[in-house]
GROMACS .gro file of C-alpha atoms in nm:
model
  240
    1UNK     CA    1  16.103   7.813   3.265
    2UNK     CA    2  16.173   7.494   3.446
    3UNK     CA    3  15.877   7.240   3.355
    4UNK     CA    4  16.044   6.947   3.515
    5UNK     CA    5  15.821   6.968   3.827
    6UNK     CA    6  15.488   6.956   3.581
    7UNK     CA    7  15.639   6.707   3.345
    8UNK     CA    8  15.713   6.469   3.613
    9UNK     CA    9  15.333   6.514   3.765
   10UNK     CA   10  15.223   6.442   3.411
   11UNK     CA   11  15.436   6.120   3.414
   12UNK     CA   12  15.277   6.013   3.694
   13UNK     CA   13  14.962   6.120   3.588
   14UNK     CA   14  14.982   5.887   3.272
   15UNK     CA   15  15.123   5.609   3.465
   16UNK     CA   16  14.778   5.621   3.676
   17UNK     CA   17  14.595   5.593   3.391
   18UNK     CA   18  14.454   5.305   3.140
   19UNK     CA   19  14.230   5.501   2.892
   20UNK     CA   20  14.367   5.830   2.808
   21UNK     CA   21  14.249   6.082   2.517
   22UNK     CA   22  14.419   6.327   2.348
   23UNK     CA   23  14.201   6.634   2.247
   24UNK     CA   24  14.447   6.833   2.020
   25UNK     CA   25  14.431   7.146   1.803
   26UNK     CA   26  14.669   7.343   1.595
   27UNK     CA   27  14.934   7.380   1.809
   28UNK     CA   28  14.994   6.961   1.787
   29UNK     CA   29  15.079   7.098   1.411
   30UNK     CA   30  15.300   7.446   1.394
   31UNK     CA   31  15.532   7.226   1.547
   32UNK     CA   32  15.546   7.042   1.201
   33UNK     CA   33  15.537   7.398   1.035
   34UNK     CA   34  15.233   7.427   0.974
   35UNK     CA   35  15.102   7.792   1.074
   36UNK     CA   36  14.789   7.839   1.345
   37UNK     CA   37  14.553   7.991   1.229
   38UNK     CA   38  14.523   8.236   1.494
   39UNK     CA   39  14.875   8.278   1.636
   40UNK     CA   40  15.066   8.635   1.546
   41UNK     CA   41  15.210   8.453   1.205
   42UNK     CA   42  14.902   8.270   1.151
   43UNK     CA   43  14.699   8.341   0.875
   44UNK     CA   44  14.457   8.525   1.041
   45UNK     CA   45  14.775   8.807   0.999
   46UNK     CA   46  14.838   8.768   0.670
   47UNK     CA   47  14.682   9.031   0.401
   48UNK     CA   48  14.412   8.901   0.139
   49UNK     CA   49  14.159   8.995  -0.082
   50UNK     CA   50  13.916   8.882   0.181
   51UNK     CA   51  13.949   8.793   0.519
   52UNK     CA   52  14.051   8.379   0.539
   53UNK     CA   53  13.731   8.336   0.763
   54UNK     CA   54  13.532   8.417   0.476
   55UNK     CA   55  13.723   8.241   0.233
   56UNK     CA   56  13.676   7.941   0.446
   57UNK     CA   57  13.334   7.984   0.491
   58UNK     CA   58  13.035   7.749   0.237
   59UNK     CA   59  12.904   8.089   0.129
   60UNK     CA   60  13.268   8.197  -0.040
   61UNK     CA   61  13.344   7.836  -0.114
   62UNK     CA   62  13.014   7.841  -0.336
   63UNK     CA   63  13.024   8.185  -0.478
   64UNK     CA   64  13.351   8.223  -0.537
   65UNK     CA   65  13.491   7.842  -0.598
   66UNK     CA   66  13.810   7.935  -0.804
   67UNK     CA   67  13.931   8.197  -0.520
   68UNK     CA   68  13.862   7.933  -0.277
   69UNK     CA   69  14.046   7.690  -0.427
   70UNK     CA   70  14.355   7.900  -0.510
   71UNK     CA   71  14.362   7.985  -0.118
   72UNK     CA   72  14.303   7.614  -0.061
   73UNK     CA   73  14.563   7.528  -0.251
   74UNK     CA   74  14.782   7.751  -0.110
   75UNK     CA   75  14.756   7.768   0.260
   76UNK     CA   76  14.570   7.425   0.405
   77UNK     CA   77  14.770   7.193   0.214
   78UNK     CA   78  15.102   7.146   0.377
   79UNK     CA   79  15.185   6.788   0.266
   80UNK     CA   80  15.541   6.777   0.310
   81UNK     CA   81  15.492   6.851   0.698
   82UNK     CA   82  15.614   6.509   0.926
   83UNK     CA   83  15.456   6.385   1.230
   84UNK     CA   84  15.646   6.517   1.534
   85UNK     CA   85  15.704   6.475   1.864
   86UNK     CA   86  15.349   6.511   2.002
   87UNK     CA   87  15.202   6.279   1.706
   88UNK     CA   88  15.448   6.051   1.747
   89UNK     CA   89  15.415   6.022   2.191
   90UNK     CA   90  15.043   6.059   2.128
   91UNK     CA   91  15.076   5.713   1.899
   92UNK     CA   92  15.319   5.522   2.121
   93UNK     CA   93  15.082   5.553   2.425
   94UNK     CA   94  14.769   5.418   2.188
   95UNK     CA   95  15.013   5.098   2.095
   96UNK     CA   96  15.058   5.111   2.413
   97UNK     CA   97  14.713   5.030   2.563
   98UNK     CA   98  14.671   5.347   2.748
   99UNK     CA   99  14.538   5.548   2.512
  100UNK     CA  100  14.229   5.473   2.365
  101UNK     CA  101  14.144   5.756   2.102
  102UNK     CA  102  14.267   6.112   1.990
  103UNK     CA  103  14.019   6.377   1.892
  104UNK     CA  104  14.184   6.656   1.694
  105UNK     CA  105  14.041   6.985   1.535
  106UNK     CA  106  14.355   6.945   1.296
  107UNK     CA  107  14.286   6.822   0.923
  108UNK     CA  108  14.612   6.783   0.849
  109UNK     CA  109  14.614   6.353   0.891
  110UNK     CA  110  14.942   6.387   1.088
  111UNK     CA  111  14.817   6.158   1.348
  112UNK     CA  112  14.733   5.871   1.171
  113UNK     CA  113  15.099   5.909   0.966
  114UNK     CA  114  15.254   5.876   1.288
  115UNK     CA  115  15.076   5.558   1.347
  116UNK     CA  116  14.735   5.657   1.569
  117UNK     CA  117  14.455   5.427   1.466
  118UNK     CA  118  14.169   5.540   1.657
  119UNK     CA  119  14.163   5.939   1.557
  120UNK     CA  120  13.786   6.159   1.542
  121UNK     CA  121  13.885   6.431   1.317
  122UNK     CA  122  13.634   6.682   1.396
  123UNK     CA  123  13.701   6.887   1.109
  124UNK     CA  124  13.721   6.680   0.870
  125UNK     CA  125  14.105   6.595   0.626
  126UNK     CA  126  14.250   6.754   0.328
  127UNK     CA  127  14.345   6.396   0.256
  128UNK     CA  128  14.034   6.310   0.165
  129UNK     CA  129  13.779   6.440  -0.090
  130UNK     CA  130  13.435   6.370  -0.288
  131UNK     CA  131  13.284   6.465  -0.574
  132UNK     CA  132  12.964   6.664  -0.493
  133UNK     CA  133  12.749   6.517  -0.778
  134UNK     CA  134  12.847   6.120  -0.791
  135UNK     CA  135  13.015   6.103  -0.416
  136UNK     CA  136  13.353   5.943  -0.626
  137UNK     CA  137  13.631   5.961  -0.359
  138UNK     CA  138  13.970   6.115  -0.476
  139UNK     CA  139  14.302   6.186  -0.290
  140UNK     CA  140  14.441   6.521  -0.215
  141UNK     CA  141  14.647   6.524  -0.525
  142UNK     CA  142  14.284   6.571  -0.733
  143UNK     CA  143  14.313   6.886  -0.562
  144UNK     CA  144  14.656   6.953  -0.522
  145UNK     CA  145  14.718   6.939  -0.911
  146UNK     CA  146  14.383   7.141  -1.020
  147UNK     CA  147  14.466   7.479  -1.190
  148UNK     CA  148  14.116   7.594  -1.088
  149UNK     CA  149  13.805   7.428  -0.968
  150UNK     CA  150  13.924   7.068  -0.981
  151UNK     CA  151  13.603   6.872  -1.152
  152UNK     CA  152  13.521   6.487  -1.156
  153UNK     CA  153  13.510   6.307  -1.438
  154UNK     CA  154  13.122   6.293  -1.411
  155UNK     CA  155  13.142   6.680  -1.409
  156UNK     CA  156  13.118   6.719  -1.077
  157UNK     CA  157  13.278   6.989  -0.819
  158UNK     CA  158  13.588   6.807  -0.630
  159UNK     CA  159  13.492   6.961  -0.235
  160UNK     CA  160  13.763   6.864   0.006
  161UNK     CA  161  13.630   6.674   0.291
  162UNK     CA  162  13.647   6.936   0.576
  163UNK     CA  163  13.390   7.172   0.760
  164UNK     CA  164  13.392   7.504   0.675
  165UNK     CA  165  13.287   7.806   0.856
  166UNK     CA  166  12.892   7.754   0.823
  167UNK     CA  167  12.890   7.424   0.814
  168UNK     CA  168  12.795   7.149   1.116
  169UNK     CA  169  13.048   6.870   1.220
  170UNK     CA  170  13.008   6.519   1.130
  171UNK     CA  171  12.701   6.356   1.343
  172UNK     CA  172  12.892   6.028   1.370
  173UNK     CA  173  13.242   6.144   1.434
  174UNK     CA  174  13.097   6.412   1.749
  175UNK     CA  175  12.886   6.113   1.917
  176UNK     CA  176  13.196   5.881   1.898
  177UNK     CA  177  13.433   6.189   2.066
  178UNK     CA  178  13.186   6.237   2.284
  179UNK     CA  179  13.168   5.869   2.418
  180UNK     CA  180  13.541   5.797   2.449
  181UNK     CA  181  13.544   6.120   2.607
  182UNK     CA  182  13.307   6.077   2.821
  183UNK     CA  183  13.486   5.745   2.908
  184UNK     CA  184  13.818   5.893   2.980
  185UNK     CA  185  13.990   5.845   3.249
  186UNK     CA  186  14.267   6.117   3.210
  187UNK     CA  187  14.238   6.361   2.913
  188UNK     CA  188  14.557   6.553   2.820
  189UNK     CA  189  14.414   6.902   2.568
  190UNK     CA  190  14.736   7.008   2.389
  191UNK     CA  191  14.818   7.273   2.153
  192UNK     CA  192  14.486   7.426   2.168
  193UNK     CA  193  14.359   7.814   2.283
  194UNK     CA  194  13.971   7.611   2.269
  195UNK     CA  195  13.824   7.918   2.141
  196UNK     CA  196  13.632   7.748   1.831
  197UNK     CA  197  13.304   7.602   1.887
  198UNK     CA  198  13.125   7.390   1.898
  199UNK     CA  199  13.455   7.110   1.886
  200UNK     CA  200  13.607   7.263   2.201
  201UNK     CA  201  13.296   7.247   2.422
  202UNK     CA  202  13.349   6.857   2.386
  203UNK     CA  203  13.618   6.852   2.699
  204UNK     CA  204  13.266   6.931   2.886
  205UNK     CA  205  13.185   6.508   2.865
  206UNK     CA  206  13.496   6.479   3.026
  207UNK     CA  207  13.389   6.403   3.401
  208UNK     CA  208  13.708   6.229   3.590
  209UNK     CA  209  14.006   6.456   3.797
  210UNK     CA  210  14.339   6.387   3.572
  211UNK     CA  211  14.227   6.747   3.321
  212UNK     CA  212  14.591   6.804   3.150
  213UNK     CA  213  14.581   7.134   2.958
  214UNK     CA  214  14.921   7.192   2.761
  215UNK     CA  215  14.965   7.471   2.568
  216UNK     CA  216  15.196   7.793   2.545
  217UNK     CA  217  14.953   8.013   2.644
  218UNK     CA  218  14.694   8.012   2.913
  219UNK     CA  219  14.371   7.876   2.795
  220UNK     CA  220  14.158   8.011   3.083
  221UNK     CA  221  14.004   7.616   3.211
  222UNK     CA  222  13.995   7.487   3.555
  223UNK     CA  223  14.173   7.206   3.488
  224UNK     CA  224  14.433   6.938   3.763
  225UNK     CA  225  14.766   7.014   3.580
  226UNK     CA  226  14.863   7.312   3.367
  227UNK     CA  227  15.178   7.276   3.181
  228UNK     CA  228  15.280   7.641   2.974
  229UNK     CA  229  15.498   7.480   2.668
  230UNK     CA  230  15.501   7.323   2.331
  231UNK     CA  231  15.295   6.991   2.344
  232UNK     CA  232  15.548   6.833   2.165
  233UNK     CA  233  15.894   6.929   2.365
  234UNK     CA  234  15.652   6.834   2.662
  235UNK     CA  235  15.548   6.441   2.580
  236UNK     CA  236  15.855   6.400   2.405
  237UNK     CA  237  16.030   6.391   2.788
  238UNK     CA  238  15.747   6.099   2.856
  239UNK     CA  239  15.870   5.743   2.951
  240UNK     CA  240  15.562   5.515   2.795
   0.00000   0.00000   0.00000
């Protein structure tokens, strides 16, 4: 398919604008190899004990810590993945001045690695983590390196700082999405299929007429320009 036509509208789109935000979801990532959750080789396909909605949910995570934690382990923490294309377009329009914040159902930190400095991660980062008891802050590798339940020195559980199924979204980090949303003048959605709530009923605050929906497949939203492809092979053609 020929997506010169949209690409160049986008260009022009962008050029229009002076404070963009990027709403982006796991498609921004699979392009660094790290799997959607939902897509046909997502892990929503894969065969476990249990299926991973439960194992991501608070109820498993405190019944069942160990299994949790072996999943964990094993399929959310992808740290040898690089920025890519996306991350890295999404960070040269912020140094740019046109783009004043990304909001991103990802936890993977690949937007801030690629240099974005105003980023609402609405579900939390596997980069960060706290001990339950004495709040301590450690780094992934607390995590990483456990052979079970990793445990603070205080004896403490290690929980990784992101929202499981069950859980609400940070108060803060929704009302300051909301605002810069709300703010927008363009907002570009990439390499999302919205279908988790409540994060993607935050395009909602958006209120101007640049909507830019890029994704591979259709996400069902009224929106000004629809652009069927990889979010990343998409910006990477834009001239900032």
């Amino acid at each position: 398919m020929n997506l010169q036509p949209q690409v160049q509208a986008l260009q022009e789109m962008i050029d229009r604008s002076h404070h963009i935000v990027a709403f982006t979801g796991a498609g921004c990532s699979t392009e660094s190899g790290i799997p959607d959750f939902r897509s046909v080789d997502g892990l929503y396909h894969q065969k476990y004990d249990y299926p991973p909605e439960v194992m991501l949910s608070h109820t498993f995570y405190e019944k069942h810590p160990a299994e949790f934690f072996r999943f964990y382990r094993d399929k959310l923490l992808h740290l040898d993945a690089e920025p890519n294309a996306a991350h890295r377009k999404l960070a040269e329009l912020e140094q740019a001045g046109k783009l004043d914040a990304v909001v991103t159902q990802n936890i993977d930190g690949l937007h801030q690695r690629a240099g974005s400095r105003v980023v609402y991660e609405l579900h939390g980062s596997v980069l960060r983590n706290f001990c339950e008891r004495c709040k301590k802050a450690y780094p992934v590798e607390a995590v990483l390196d456990s052979t079970d339940v990793p445990r603070c020195g205080c004896g403490g559980r290690i929980k990784p700082d992101v929202v499981l199924y069950e859980e609400g979204l940070d108060s803060d980090t929704v009302s300051g999405a909301i605002q810069t949303i709300s703010r927008a003048d363009m907002l570009i959605v990439g390499g999302t299929s919205l279908v988790v709530y409540p994060a993607a009923g935050l395009i909602q605050y958006y209120t101007g007429n640049r909507l830019v929906v890029i994704n591979k497949t259709d996400v069902g939203v009224g929106a000004d320009l629809v652009i069927n492809g990889a979010i990343g092979e998409v910006l990477s053609q834009i001239q900032v």
